[in-house]
Short mmCIF file of C-alpha atoms in Angstrom, two decimals:
data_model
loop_
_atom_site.label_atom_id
_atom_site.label_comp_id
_atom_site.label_asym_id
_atom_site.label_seq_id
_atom_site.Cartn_x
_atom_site.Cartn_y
_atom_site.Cartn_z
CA UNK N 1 -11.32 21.82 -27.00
CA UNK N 2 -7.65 20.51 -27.79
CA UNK N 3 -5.70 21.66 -24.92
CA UNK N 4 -2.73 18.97 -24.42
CA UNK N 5 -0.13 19.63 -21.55
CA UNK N 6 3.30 20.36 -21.87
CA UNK N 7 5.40 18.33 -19.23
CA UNK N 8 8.53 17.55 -20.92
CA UNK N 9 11.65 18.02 -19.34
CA UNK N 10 10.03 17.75 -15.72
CA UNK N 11 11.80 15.88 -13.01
CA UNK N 12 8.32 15.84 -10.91
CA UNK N 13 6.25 12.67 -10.94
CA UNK N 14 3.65 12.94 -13.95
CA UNK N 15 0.89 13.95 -11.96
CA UNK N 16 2.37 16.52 -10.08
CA UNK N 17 4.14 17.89 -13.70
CA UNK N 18 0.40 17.57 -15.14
CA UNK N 19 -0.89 20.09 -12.16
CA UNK N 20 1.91 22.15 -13.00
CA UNK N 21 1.37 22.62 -16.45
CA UNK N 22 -2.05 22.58 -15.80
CA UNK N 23 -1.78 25.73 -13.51
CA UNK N 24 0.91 27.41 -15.59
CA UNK N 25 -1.61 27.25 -18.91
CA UNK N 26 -4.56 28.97 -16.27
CA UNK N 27 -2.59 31.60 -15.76
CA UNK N 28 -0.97 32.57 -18.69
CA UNK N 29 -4.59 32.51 -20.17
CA UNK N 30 -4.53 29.37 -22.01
CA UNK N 31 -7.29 28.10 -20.37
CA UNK N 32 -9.97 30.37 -19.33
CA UNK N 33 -12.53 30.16 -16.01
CA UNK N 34 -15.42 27.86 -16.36
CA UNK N 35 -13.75 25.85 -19.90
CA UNK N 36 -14.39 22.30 -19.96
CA UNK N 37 -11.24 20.03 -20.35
CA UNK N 38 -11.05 17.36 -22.95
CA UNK N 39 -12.10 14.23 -21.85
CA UNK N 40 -9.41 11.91 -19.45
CA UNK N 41 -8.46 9.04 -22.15
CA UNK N 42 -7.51 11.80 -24.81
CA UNK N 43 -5.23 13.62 -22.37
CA UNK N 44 -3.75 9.96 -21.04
CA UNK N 45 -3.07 9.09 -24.95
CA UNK N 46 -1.92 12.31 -25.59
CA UNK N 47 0.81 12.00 -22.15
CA UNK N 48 1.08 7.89 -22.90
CA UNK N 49 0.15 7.92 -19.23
CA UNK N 50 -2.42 5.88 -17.27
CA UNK N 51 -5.62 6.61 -15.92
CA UNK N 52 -4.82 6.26 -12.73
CA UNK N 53 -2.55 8.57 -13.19
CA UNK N 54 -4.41 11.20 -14.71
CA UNK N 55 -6.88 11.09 -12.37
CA UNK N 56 -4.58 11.46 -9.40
CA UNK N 57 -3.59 14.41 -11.17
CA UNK N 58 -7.46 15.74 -11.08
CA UNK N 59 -7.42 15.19 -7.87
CA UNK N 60 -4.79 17.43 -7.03
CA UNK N 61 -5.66 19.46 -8.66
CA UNK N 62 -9.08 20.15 -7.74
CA UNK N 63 -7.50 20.13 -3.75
CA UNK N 64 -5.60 23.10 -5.14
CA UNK N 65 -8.55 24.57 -6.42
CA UNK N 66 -7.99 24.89 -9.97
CA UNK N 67 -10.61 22.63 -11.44
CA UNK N 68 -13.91 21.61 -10.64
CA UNK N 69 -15.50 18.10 -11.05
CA UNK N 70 -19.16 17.85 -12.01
CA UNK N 71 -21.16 15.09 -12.31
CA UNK N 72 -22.66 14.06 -15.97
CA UNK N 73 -20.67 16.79 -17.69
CA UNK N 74 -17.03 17.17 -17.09
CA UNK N 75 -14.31 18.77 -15.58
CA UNK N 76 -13.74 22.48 -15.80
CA UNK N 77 -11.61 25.34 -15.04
CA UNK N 78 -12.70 26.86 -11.20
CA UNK N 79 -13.97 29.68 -11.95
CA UNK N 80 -12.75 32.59 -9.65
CA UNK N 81 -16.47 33.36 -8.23
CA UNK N 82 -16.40 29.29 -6.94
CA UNK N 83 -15.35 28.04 -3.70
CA UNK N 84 -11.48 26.40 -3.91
CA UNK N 85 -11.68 22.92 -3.41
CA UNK N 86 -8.79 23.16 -1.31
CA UNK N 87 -10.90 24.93 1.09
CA UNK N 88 -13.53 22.07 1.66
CA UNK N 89 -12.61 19.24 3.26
CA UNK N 90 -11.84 16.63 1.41
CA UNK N 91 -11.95 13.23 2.98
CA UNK N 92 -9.15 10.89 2.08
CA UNK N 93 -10.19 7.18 2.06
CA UNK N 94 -7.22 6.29 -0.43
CA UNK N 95 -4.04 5.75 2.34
CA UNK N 96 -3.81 2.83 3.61
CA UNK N 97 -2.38 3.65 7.42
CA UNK N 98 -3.78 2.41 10.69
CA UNK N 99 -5.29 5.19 13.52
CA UNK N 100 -2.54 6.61 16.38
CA UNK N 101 -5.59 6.58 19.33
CA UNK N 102 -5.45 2.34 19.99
CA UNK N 103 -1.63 2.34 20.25
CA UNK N 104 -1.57 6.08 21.63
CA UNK N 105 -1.44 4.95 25.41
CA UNK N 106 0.71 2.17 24.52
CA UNK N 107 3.90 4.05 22.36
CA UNK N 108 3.33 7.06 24.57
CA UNK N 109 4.48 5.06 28.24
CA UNK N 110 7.29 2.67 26.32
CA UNK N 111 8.61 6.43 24.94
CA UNK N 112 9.12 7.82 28.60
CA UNK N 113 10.44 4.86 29.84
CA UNK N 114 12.94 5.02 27.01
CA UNK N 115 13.68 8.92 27.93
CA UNK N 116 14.05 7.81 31.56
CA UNK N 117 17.06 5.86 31.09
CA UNK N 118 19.25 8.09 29.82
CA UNK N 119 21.35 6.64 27.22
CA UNK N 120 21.20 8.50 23.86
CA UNK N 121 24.80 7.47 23.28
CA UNK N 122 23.58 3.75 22.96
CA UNK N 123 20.43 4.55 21.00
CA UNK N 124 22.10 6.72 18.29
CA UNK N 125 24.99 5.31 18.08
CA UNK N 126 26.41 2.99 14.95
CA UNK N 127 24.83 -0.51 14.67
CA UNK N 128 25.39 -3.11 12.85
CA UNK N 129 23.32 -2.96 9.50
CA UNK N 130 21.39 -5.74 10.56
CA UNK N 131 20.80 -4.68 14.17
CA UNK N 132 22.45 -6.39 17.29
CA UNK N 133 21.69 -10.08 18.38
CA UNK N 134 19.73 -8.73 21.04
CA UNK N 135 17.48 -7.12 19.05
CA UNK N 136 17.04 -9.62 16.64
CA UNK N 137 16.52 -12.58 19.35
CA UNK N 138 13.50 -10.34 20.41
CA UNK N 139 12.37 -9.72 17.16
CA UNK N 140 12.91 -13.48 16.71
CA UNK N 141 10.85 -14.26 19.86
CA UNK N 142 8.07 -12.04 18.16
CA UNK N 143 7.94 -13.75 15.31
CA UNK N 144 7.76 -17.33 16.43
CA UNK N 145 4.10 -18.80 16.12
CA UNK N 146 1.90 -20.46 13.63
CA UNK N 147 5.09 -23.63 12.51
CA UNK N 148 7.21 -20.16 12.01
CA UNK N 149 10.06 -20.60 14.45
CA UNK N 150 13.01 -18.28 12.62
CA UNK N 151 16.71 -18.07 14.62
CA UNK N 152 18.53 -14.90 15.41
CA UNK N 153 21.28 -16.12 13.00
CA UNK N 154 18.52 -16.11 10.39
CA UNK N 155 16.52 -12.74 10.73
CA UNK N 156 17.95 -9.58 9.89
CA UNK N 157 16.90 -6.14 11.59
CA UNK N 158 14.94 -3.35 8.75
CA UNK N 159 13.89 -0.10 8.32
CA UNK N 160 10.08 -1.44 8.02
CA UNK N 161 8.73 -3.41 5.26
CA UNK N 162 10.20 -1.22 2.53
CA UNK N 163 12.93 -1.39 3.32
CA UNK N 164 13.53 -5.06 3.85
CA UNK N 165 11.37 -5.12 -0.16
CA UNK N 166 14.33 -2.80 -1.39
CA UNK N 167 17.53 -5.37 0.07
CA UNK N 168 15.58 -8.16 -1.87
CA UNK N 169 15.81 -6.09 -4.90
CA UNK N 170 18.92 -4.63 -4.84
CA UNK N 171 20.59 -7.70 -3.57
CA UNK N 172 18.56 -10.14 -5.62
CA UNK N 173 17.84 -8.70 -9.24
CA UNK N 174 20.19 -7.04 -11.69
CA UNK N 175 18.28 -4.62 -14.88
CA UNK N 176 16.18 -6.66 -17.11
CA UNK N 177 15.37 -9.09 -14.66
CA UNK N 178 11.79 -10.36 -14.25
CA UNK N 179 9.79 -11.25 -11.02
CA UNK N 180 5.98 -12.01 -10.82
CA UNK N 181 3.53 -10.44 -8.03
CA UNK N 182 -0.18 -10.73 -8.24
CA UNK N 183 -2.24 -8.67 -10.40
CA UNK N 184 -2.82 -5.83 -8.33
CA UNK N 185 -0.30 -5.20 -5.66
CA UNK N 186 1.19 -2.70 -3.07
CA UNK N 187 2.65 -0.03 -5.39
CA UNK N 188 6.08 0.29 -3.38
CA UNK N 189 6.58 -2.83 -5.44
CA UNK N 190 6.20 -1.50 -8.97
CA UNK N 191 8.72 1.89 -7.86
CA UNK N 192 11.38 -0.34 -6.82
CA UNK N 193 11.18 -2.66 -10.32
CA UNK N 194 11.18 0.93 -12.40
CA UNK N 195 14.05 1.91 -9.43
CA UNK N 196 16.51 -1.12 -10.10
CA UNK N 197 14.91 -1.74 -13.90
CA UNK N 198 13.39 -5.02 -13.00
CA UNK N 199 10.03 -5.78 -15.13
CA UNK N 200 6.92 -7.24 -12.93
CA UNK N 201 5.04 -9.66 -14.96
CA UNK N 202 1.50 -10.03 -13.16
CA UNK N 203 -0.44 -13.19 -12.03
CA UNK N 204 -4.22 -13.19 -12.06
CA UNK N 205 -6.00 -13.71 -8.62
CA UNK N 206 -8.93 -14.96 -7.29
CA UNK N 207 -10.52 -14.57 -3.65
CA UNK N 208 -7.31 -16.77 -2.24
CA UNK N 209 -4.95 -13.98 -4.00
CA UNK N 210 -2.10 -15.89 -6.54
CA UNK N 211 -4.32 -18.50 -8.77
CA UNK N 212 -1.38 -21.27 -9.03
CA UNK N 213 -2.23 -22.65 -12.34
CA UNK N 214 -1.47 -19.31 -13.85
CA UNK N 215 1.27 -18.89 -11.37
CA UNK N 216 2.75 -22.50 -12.97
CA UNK N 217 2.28 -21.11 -16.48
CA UNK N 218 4.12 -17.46 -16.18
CA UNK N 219 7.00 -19.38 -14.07
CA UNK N 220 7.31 -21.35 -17.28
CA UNK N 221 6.97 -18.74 -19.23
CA UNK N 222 9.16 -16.04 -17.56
CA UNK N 223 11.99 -18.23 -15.66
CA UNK N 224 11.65 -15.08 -12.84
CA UNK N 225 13.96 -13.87 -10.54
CA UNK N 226 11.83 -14.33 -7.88
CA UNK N 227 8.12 -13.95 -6.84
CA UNK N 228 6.86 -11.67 -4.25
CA UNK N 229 3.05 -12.09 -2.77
CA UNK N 230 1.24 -11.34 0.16
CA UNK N 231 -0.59 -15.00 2.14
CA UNK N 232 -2.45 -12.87 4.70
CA UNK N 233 -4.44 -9.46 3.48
CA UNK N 234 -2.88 -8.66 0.37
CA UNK N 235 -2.82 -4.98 -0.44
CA UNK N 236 -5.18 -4.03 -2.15
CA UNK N 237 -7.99 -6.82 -2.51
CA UNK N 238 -7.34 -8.44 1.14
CA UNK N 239 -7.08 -11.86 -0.24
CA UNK N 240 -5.76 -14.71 2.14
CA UNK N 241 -4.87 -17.89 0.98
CA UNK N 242 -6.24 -20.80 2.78
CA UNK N 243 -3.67 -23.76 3.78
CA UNK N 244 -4.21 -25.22 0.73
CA UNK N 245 -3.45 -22.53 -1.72
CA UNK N 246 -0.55 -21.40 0.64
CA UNK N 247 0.95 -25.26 -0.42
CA UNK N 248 0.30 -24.67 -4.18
CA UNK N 249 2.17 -21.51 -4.25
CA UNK N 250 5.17 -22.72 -2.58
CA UNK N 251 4.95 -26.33 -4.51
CA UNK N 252 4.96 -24.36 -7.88
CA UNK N 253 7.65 -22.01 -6.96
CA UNK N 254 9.66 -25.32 -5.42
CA UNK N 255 9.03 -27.11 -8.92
CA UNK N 256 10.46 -24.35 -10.58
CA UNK N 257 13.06 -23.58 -9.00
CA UNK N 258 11.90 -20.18 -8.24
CA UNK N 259 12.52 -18.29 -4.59
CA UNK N 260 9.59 -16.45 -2.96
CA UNK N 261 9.74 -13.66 -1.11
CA UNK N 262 6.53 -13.24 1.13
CA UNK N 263 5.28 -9.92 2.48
CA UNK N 264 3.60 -10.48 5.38
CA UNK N 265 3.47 -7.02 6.91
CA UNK N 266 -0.72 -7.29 7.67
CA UNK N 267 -0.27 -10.36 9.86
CA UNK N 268 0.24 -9.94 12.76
CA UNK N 269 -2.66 -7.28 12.65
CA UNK N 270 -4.83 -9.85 10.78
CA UNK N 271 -4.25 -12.47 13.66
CA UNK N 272 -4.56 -16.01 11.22
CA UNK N 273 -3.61 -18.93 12.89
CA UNK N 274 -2.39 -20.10 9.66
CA UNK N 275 1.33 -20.63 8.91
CA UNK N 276 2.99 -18.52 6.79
CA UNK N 277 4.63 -19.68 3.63
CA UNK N 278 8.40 -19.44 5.04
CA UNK N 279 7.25 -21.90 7.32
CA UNK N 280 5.95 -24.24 4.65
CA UNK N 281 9.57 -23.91 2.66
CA UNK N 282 12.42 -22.44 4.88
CA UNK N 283 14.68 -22.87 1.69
CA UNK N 284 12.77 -21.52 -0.64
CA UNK N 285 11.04 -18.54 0.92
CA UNK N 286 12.43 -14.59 2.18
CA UNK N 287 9.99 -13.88 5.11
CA UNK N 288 9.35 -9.88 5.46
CA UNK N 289 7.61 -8.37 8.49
CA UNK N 290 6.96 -4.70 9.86
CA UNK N 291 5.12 -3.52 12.83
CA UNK N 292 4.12 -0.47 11.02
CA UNK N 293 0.55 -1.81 9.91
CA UNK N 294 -0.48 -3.00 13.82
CA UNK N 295 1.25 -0.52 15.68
CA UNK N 296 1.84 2.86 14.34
CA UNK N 297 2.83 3.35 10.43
CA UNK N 298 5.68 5.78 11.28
CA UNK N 299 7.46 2.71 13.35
CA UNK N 300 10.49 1.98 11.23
CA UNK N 301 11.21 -1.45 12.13
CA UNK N 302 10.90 -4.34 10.31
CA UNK N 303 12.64 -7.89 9.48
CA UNK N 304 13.76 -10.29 6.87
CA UNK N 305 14.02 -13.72 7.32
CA UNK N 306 16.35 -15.84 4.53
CA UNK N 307 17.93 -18.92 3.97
CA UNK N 308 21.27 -19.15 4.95
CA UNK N 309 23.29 -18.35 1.29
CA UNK N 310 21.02 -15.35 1.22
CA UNK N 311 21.46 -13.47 4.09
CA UNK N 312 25.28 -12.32 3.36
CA UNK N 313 23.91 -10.32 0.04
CA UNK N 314 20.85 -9.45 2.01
CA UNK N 315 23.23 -7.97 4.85
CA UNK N 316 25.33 -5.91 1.96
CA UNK N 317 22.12 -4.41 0.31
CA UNK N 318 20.69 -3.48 3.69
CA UNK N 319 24.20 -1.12 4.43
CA UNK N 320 24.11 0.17 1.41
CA UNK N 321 20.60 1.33 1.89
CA UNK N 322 21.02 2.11 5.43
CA UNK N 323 24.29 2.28 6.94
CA UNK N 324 22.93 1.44 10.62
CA UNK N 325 20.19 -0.38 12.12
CA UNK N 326 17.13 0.49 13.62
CA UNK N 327 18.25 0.78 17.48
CA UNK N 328 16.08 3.60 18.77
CA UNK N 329 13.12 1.47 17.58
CA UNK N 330 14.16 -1.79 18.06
CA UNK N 331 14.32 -0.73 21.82
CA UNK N 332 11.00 1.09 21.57
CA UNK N 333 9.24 -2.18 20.61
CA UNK N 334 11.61 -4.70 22.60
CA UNK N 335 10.44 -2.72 25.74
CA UNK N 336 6.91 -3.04 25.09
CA UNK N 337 7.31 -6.64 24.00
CA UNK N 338 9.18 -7.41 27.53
CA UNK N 339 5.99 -5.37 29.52
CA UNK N 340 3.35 -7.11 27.14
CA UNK N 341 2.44 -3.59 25.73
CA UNK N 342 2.51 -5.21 22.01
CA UNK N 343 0.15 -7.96 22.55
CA UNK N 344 -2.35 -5.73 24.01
CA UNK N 345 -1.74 -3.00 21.13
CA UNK N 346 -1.89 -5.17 18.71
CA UNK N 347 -5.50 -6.16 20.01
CA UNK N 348 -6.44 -2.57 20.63
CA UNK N 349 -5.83 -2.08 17.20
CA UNK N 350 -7.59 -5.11 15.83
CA UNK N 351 -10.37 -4.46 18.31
CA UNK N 352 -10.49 -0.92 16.12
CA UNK N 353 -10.39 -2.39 12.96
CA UNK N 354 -12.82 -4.55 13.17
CA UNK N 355 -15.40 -1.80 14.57
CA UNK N 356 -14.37 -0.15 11.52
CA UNK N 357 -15.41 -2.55 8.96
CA UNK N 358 -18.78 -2.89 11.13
CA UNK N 359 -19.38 1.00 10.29
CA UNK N 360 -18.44 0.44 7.06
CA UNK N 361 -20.86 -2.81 6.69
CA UNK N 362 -24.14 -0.46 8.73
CA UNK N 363 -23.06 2.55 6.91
CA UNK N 364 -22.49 1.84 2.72
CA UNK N 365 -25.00 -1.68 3.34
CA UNK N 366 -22.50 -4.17 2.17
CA UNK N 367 -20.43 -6.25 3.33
CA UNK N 368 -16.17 -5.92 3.75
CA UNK N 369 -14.03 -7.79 1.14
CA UNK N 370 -12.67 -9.59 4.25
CA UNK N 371 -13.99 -10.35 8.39
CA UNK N 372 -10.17 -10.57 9.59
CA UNK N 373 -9.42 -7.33 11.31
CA UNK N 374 -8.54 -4.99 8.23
CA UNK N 375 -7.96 -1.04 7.41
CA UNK N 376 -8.46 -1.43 3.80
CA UNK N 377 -11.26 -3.24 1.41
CA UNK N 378 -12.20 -3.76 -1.78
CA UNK N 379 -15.17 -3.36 -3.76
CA UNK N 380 -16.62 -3.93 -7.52
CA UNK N 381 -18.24 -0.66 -8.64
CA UNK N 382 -21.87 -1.14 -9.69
CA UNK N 383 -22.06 -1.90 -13.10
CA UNK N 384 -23.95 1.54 -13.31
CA UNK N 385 -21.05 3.12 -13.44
CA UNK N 386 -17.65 3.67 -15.33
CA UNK N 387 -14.50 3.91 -13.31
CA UNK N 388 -13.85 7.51 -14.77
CA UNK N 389 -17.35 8.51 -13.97
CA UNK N 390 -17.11 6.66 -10.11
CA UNK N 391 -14.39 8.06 -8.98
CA UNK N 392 -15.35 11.50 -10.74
CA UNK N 393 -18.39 11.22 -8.71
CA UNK N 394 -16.15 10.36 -5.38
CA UNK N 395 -14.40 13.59 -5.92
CA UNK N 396 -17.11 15.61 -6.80
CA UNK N 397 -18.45 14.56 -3.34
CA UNK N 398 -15.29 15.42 -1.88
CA UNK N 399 -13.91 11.47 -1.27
CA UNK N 400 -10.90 10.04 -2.22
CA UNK N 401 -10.04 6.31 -2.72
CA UNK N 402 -7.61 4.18 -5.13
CA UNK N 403 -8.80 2.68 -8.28
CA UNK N 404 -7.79 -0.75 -9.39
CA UNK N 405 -5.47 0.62 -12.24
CA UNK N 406 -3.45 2.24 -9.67
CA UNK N 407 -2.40 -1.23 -8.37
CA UNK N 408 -2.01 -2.97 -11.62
CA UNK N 409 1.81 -3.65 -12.08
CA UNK N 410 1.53 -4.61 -16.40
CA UNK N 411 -0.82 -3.25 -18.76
CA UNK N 412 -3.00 -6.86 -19.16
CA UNK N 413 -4.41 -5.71 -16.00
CA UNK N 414 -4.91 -2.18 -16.34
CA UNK N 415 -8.43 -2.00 -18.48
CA UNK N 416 -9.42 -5.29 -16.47
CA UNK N 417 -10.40 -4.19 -12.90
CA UNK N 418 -13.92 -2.10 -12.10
CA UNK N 419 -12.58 -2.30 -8.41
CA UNK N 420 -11.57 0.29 -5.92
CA UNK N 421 -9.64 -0.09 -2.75
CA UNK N 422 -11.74 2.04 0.19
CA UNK N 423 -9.19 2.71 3.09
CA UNK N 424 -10.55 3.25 6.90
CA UNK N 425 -7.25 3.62 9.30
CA UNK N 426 -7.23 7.56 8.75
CA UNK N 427 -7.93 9.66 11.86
CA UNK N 428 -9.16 8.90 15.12
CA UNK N 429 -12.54 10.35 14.23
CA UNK N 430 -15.14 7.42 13.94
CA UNK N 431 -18.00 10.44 13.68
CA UNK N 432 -16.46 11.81 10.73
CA UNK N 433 -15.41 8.42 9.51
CA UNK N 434 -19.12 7.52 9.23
CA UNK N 435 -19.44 10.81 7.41
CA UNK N 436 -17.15 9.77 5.02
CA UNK N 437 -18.99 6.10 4.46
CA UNK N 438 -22.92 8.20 3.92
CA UNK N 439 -21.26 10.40 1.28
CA UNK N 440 -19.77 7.34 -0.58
CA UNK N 441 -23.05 5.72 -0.18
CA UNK N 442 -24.72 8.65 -1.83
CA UNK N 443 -22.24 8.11 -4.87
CA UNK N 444 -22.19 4.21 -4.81
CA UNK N 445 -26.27 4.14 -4.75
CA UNK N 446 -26.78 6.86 -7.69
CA UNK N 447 -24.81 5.96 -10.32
CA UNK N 448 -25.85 6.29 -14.00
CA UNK N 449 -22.83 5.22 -16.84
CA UNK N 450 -21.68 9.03 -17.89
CA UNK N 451 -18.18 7.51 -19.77
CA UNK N 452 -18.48 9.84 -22.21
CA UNK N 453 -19.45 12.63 -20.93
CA UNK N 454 -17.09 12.37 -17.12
CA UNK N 455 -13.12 13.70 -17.84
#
């Protein structure tokens, strides 16, 4: 068939305008129960969309129920006799968050002792942008380890890691600008370069994450704004650079003249007893940290630390974004830093993660991308298999994970990755995590190559 989507003049992301249109044409009768659609890369040409897109868009809509994925032979229309989708659970292995039971006991006691005291008027009251010196001399003190010794005067109070990403951006870059991340990278990244028109030129990784030869070539080429990576469990492939490569990255960007920002909001849960690169190049490097990924990801509270000419722009992008700072948290966590309730979270939750990647090693029968303590890997799909057709097959089965075009921030990369990132931190089910793992070992182990035939 030749059934192409209307979703001009939509102010909804693409894939959420694609389900729309794809709904509205079901209904008026424009496609009919049990029609096949046209295959995925005709209706991504057609859109000039991405794959990853598109199939996002399947997904949703086959949650809805208004398609149905089968295996070897395509996508069609639900037909009304078949069993919504949206009525089967689907299991969703594609966010990256951490599990509420380890820090439960831990955010639960610091939140009465909070209520106890009485003082609303303090904790919701105005703040300065950056948060007050006592807060940041605790988030300071938290900090401090691994040759990483930052000063209140130096550290400025966030809204978690995305927010402290957005100050850098806003305070750093002006439209047209270029900065260089790795290949595949955390997509809040890529919506803040389209957000403040920045263009992200990717560098190719290896194992260690940024390969610094190529780093040293697109800093030649490009003459960036700045480069932004992740030392310790980069998002998505949970690369960490050894010593070594850590001094590379910050000797190339030192060479050219080039700042770094480092997102480091996985380290603390990781637990290296590495440096991080701030601490290699105080000058040279914007430190961010958030203690959303080893506590609890709805804990807004995060920090940048910058080199002294930075930190007055820094301070004027953060109250623009946010007019106060982060009180009501920054006492949540400063009391459970003060009783030792963070340290012992923190190793409740790596404690958890770690028994997680053990299921996920016994369960699928191969190893993690990574033995630090981790909520997210990443995996090469059998050469048995397309990406279309995997992750077709995944949602057949009723599984949902990220493909490597999702993270790919500039089109080299996009047709260059038969990876998928497989995402263990949701629920506090471990049964029906392991659940989860057989089904995807069902798919993983009976793979044919069906790229012609999946949509």
């Amino acid at each position: 068939m030749t059934w192409q989507p209307n979703i001009s003049g939509s102010k909804k992301p693409k894939y959420l305008a694609l389900v729309d249109a794809l709904e509205r044409d079901i209904r008026s009768g424009v496609l009919r129960d049990g029609e096949r659609l046209p295959p995925q890369r005709e209706i991504a040409a057609g859109l000039d969309i991405t794959i990853a897109t598109l199939t996002k868009a399947i997904q949703e809509a086959a949650r809805r129920g208004l398609v149905t994925a089968k295996t070897g032979s395509g996508t069609f229309v639900r037909g009304a006799d078949e069993t919504p989708a949206a009525n089967r659970q689907v299991f969703d292995l594609s966010l990256n968050t951490v599990p509420s039971a380890p820090s439960k006991p831990f955010i639960d006691a610091a939140l009465e002792a909070i209520a106890r005291r009485r003082d609303s008027e303090t904790l919701f009251g105005y703040e300065p942008a950056a948060g007050s010196e006592a807060h940041r001399s605790m988030m300071a003190k938290w900090l401090s380890q691994n040759d990483f010794a930052p000063t209140p005067d130096s550290l400025l109070l966030t809204h978690g890691g995305q927010h402290a990403l957005a100050a850098c951006f806003h305070a750093l870059t002006r439209p047209g600008d270029v900065i260089l991340c790795e290949q595949w990278a955390y997509t809040g990244i890529r919506r803040l370069a389209e957000l403040c028109h920045v263009r992200i030129e990717g560098v190719a990784m290896d194992e260690e994450g940024l390969d610094p030869d190529d780093l040293a070539a697109k800093l030649r080429k490009t003459s960036p704004r700045f480069v932004i990576c992740s030392a310790t469990l980069q998002n998505p492939t949970t690369a960490t650079m050894s010593l070594e490569r850590r001094r590379k990255i910050v000797a190339a960007c030192a060479t050219a003249g080039v700042l770094l920002v480092e997102d480091d909001i996985y380290g603390a849960l990781a637990g290296v007893a590495l440096p991080p690169l701030a601490a290699l190049a105080r000058d040279r490097v914007i430190y961010v940290s958030s203690i959303s990924k080893c506590l609890a990801p709805g804990a807004r509270l995060g920090a940048l630390v910058a080199p002294d000419d930075l930190l007055p722009p820094l301070q004027n992008a953060l109250m623009s974004l946010h007019w106060t700072g982060p009180t009501l948290w920054a006492e949540l966590f400063g009391h459970m830093l003060e009783i030792g309730a963070v340290e012992r979270c923190v190793a409740a939750q790596q404690k958890e993660a770690l028994h997680r990647l053990a299921l996920f090693r016994d369960v699928v029968g191969i190893p993690a991308s990574t033995t630090l303590p981790s909520y997210h890997t990443w995996l090469r799909i059998p050469a048995s298999w397309s990406v279309d057709g995997f992750m077709a097959g995944l949602l057949t089965a009723g599984i949902r994970v990220s493909p490597a075009q999702h993270f790919a921030v500039s089109p080299p990369f996009e047709q260059a990755g038969p990876f998928i990132r497989l995402c263990l931190g949701g629920g506090d089910d471990t049964e029906l995590l392991k659940e989860q793992l057989r089904r995807f070992r069902t798919v993983l182990s009976g793979g044919t190559d069906i790229t012609t035939t999946i949509t």
